[in-house]
PDB file of C-alpha atoms in Angstrom:
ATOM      1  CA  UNK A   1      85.329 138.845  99.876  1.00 30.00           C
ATOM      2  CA  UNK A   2      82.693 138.340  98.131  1.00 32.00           C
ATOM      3  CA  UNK A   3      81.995 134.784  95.969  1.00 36.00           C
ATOM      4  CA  UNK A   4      82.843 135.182  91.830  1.00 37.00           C
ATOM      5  CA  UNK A   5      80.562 134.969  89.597  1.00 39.00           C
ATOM      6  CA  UNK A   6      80.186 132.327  87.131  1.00 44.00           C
ATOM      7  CA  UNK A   7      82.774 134.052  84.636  1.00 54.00           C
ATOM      8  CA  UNK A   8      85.284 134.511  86.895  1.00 62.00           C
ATOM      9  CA  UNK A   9      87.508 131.797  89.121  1.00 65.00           C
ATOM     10  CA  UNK A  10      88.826 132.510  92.636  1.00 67.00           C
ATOM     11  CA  UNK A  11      92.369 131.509  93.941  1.00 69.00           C
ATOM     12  CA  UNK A  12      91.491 129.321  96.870  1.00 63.00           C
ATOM     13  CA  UNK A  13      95.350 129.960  98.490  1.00 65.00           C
ATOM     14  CA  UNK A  14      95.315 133.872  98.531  1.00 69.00           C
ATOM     15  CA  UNK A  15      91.710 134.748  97.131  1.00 67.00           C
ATOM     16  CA  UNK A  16      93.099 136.250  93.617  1.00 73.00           C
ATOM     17  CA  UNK A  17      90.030 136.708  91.228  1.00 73.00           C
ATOM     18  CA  UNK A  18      90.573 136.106  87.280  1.00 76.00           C
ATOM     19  CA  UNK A  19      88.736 135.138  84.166  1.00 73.00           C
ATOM     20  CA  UNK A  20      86.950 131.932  83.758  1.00 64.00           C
ATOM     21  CA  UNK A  21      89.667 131.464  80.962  1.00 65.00           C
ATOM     22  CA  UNK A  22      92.335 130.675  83.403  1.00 73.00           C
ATOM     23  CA  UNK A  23      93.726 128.040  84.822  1.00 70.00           C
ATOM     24  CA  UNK A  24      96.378 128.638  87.407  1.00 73.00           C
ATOM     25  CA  UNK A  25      97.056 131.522  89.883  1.00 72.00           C
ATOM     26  CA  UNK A  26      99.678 134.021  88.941  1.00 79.00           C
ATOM     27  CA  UNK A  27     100.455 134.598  92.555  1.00 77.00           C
ATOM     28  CA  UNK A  28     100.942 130.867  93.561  1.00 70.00           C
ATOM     29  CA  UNK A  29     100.297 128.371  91.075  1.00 71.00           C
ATOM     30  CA  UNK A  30      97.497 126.884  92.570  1.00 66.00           C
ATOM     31  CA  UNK A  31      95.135 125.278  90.602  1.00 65.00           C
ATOM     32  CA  UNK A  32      91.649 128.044  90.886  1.00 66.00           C
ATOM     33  CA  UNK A  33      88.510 127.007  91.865  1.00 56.00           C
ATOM     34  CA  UNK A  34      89.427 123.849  93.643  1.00 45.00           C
ATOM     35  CA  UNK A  35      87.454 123.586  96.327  1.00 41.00           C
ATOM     36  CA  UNK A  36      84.729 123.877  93.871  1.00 42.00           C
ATOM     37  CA  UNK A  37      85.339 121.252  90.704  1.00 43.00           C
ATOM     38  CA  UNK A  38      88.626 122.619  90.217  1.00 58.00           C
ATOM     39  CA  UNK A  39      88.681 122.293  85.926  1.00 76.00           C
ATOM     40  CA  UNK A  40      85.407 120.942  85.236  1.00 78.00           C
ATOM     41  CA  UNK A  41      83.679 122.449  81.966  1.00 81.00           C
ATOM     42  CA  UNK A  42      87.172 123.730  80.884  1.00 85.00           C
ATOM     43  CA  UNK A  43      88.668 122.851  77.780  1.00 88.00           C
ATOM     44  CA  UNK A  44      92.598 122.218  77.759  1.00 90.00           C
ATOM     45  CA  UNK A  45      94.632 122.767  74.771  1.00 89.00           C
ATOM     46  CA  UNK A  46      91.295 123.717  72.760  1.00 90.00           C
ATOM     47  CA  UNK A  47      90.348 119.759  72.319  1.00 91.00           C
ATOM     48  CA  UNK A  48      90.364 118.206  75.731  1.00 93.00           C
ATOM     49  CA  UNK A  49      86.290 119.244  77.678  1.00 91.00           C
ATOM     50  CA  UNK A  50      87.368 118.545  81.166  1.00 90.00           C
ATOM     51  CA  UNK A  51      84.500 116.325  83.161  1.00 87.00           C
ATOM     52  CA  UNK A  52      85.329 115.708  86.607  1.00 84.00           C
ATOM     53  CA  UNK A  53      88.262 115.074  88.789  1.00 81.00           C
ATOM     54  CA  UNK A  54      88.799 111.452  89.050  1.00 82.00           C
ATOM     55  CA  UNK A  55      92.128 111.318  91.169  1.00 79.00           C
ATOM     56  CA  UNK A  56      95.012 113.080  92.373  1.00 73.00           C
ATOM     57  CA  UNK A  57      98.598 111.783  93.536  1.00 68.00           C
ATOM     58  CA  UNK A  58     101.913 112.831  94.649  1.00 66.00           C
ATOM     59  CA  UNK A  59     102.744 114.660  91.323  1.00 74.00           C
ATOM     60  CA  UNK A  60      99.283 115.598  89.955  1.00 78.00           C
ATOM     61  CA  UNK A  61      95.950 115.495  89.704  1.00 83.00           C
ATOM     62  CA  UNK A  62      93.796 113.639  87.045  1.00 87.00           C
ATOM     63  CA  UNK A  63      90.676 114.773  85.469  1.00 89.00           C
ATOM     64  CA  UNK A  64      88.612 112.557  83.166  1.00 90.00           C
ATOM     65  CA  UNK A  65      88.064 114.313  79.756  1.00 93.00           C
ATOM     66  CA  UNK A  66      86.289 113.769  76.249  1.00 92.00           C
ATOM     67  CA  UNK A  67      88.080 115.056  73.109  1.00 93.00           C
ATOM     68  CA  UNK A  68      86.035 117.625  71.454  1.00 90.00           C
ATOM     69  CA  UNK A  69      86.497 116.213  67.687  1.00 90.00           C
ATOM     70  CA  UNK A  70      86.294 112.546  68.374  1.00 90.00           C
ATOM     71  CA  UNK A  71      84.150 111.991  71.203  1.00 89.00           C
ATOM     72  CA  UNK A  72      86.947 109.811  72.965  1.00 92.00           C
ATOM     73  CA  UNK A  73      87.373 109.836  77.226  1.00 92.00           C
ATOM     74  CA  UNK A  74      90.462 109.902  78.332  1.00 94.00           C
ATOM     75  CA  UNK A  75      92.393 110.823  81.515  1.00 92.00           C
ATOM     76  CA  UNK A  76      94.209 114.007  81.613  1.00 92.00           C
ATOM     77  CA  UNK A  77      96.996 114.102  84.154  1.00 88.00           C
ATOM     78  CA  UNK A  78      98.257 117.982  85.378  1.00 88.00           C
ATOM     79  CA  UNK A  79     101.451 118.573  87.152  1.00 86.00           C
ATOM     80  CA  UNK A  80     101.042 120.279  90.822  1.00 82.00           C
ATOM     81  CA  UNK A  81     101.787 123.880  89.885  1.00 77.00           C
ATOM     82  CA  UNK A  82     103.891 124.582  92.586  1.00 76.00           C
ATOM     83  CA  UNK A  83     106.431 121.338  90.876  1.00 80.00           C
ATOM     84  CA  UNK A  84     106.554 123.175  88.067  1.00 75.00           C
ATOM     85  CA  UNK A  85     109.780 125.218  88.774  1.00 77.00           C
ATOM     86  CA  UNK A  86     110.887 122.021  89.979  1.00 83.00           C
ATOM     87  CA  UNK A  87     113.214 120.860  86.968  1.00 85.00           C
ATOM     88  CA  UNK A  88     113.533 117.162  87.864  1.00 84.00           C
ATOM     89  CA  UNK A  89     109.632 117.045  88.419  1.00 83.00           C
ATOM     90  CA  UNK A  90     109.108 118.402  85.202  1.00 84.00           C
ATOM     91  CA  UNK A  91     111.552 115.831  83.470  1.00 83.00           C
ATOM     92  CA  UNK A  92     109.943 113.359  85.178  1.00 82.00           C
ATOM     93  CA  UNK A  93     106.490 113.948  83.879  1.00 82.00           C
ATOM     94  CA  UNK A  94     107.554 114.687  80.619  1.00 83.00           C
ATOM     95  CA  UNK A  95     109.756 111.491  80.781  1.00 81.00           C
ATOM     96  CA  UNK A  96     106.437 109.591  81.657  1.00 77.00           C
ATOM     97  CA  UNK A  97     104.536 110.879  78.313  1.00 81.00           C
ATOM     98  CA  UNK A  98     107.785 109.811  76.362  1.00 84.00           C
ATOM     99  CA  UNK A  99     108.069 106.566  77.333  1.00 81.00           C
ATOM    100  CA  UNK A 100     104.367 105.461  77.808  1.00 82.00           C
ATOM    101  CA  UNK A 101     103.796 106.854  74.281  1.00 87.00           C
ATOM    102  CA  UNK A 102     106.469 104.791  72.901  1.00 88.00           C
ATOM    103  CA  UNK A 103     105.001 101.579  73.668  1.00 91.00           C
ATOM    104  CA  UNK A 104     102.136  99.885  71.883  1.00 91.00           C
ATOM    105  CA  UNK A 105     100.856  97.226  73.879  1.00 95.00           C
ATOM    106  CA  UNK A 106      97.348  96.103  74.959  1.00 95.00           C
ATOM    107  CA  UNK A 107      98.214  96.041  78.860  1.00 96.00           C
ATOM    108  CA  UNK A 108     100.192  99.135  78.861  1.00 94.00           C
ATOM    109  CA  UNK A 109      98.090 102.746  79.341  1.00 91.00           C
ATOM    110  CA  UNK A 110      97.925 104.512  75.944  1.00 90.00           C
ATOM    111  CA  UNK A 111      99.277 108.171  75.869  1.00 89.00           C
ATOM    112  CA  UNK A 112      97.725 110.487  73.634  1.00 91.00           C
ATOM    113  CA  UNK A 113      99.203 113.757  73.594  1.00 90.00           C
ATOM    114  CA  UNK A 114     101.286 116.351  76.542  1.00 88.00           C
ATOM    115  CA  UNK A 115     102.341 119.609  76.565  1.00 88.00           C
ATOM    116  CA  UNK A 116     101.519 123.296  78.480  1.00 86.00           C
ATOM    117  CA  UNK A 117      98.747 125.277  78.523  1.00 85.00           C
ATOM    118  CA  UNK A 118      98.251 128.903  78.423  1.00 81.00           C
ATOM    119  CA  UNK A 119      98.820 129.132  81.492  1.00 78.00           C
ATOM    120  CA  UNK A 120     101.388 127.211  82.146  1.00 79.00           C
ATOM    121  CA  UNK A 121     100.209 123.908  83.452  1.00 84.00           C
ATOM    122  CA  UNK A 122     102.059 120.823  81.830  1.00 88.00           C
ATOM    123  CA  UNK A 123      99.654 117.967  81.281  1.00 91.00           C
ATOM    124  CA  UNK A 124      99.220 114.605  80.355  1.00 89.00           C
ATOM    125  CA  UNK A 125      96.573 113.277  78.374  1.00 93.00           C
ATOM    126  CA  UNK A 126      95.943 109.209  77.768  1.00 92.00           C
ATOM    127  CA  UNK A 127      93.508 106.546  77.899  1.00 92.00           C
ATOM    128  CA  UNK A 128      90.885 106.398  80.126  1.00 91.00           C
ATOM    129  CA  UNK A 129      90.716 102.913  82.445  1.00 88.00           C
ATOM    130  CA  UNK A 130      87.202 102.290  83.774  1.00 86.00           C
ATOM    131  CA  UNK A 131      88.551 100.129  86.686  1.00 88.00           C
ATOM    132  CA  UNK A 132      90.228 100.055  89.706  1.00 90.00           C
ATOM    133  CA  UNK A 133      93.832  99.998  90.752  1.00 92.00           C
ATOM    134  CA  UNK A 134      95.374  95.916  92.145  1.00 95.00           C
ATOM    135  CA  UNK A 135      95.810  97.795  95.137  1.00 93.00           C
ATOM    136  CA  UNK A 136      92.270  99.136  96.006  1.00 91.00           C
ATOM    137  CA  UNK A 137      91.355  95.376  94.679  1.00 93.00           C
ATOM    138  CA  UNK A 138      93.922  93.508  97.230  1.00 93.00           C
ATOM    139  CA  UNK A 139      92.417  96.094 100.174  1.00 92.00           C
ATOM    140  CA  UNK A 140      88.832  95.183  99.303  1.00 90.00           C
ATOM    141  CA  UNK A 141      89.028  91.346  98.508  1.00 88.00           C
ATOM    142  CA  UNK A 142      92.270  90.113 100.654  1.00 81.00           C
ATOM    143  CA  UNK A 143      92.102  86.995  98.862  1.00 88.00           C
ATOM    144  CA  UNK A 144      91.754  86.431  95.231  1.00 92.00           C
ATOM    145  CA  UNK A 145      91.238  82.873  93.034  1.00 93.00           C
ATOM    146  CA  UNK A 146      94.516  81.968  91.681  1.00 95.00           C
ATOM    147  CA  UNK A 147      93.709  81.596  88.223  1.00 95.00           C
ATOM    148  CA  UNK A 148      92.291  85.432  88.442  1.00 95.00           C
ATOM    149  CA  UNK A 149      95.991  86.103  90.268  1.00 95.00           C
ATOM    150  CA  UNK A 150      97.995  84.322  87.536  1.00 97.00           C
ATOM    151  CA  UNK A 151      96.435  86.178  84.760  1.00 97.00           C
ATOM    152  CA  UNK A 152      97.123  89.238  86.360  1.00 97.00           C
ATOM    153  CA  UNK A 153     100.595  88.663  86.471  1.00 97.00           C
ATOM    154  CA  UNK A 154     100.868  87.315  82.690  1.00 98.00           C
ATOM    155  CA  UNK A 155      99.132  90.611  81.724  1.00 98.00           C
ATOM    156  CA  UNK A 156     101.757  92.390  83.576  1.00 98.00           C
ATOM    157  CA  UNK A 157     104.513  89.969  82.980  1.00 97.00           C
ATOM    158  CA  UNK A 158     103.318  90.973  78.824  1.00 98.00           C
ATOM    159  CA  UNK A 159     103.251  94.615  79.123  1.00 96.00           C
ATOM    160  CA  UNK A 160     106.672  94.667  81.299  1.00 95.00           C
ATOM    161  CA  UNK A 161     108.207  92.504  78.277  1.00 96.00           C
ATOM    162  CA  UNK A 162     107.175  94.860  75.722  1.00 94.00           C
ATOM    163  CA  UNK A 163     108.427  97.417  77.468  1.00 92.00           C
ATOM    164  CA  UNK A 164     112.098  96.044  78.281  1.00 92.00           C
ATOM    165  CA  UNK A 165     112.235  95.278  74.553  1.00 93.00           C
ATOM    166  CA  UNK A 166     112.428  98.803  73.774  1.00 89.00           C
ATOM    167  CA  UNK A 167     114.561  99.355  76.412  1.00 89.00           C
ATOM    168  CA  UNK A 168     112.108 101.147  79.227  1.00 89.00           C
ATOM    169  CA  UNK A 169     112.294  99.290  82.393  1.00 87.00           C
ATOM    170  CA  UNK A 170     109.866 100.708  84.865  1.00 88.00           C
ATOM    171  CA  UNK A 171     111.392 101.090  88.128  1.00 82.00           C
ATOM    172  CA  UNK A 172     108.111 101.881  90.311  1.00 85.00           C
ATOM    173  CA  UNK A 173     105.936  98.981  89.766  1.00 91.00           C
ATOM    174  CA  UNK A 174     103.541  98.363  92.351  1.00 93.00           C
ATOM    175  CA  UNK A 175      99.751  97.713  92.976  1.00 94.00           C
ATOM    176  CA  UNK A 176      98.805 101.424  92.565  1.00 91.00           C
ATOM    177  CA  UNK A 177     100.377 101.101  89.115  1.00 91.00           C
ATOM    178  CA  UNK A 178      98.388  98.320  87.858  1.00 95.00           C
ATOM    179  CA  UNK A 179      95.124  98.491  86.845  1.00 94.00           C
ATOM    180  CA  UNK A 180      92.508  96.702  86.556  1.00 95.00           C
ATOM    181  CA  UNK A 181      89.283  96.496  84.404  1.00 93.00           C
ATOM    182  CA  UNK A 182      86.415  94.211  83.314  1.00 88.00           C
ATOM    183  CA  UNK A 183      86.333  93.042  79.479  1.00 82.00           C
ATOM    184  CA  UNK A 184      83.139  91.255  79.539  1.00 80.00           C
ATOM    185  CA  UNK A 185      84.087  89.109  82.832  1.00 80.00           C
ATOM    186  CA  UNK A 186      87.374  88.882  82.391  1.00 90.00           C
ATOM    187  CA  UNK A 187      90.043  91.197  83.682  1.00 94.00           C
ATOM    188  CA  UNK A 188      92.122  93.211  82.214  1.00 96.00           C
ATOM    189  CA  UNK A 189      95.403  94.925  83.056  1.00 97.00           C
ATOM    190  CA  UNK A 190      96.734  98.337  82.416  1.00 96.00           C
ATOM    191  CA  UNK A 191     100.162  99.331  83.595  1.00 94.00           C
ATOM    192  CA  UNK A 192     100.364 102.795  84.155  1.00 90.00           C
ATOM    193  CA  UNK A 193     102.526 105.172  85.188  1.00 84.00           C
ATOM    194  CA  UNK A 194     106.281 105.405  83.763  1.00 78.00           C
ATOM    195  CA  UNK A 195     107.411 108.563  85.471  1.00 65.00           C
ATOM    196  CA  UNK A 196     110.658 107.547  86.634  1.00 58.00           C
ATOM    197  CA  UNK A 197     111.322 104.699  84.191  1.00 55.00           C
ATOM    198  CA  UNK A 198     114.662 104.572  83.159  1.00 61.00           C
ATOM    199  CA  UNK A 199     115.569 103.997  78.860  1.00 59.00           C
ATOM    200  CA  UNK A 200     118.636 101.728  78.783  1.00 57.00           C
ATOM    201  CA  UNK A 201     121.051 102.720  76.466  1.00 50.00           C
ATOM    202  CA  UNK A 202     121.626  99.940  73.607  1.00 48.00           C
ATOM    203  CA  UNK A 203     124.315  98.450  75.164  1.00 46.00           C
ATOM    204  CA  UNK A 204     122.517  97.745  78.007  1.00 49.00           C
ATOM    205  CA  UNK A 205     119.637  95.727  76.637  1.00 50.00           C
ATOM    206  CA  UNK A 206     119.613  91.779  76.976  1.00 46.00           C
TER     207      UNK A 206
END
């Protein structure tokens, strides 16, 4: 078969051509063109230029994007298409946006907006962290100075508080879901990630 041209995108799973315009194969969900930059120089939901693929995990992949009205990066998260049918999956993700977006806090990953596109792909778009994750940190520098540990921990300790005060506890916290990022020498923490965090009811709350 011969390669597409730039106006068109190729299904890398069965080698379905389509319009540059679309996103996901109608055959088999898969995400077009993504051996070759995938998304990059598309624009989701008519406001989100996608940039480059900056990650990719058990439920997604993330691209980093700019808004098109007010200049702002931020990290657009997509379902795996082939999760999509999957109804807990789906709650999951969308349980993610809900809760992240419901807490305002400095050390907690601001969400900005989620939904479907066109084509079907349900994404998730929120700040951008320039940094690295604890865990790529612990792997590269086995041992850290404790005053850099302890603040660390009050960052999280903060955004974990905020969060239990509305109710959201977590329930996947680990390195990969803090991150980290330099404020002028100092470090900052983001916790990210509240896919499968669970809102207590009222009665439950301390």
């Amino acid at each position: 078969m011969s390669a597409s041209s730039p106006s068109q995108r190729t299904c890398p799973t069965c080698g379905a051509v389509y319009g540059a315009e679309v996103i996901f194969c109608r055959n088999d969900g898969t995400i077009l063109d993504q051996s070759a930059g995938s998304l990059t120089g598309k624009i989701i939901a008519d406001r989100y230029p996608i940039i480059a693929r900056i990650g990719e995990g058990g439920m997604g992949q993330v691209y980093l994007a700019e808004h098109v009205h007010m200049k702002r990066k931020c990290a657009i998260k997509f379902l795996n298409p082939d999760l999509a049918g999957n109804e807990g999956a789906v709650r999951r993700f969308y349980r993610e946006a809900e809760n992240a977006s419901r807490i305002d806090h400095p050390n907690v990953v601001t969400v900005y907006d989620f939904g479907q596109t066109t084509d079907g792909g349900i994404y998730l778009a929120m700040e951008y962290v320039e940094g690295q994750s604890l865990q790529k940190r612990v792997e590269r520098d086995s041992a850290m100075p404790v005053d850099l540990i302890a603040s660390i921990v009050r960052q999280t300790a903060s955004a974990l508080g905020a969060a239990h005060a509305m109710g959201i506890v977590h329930r996947d916290l680990k390195p990969d879901n803090i991150m980290l990022l330099d404020r002028d020498g100092d470090i900052g923490v983001k916790v990210v990630d509240f896919g499968i965090a669970k809102a207590k009811s009222k009665s439950e709350h301390t």
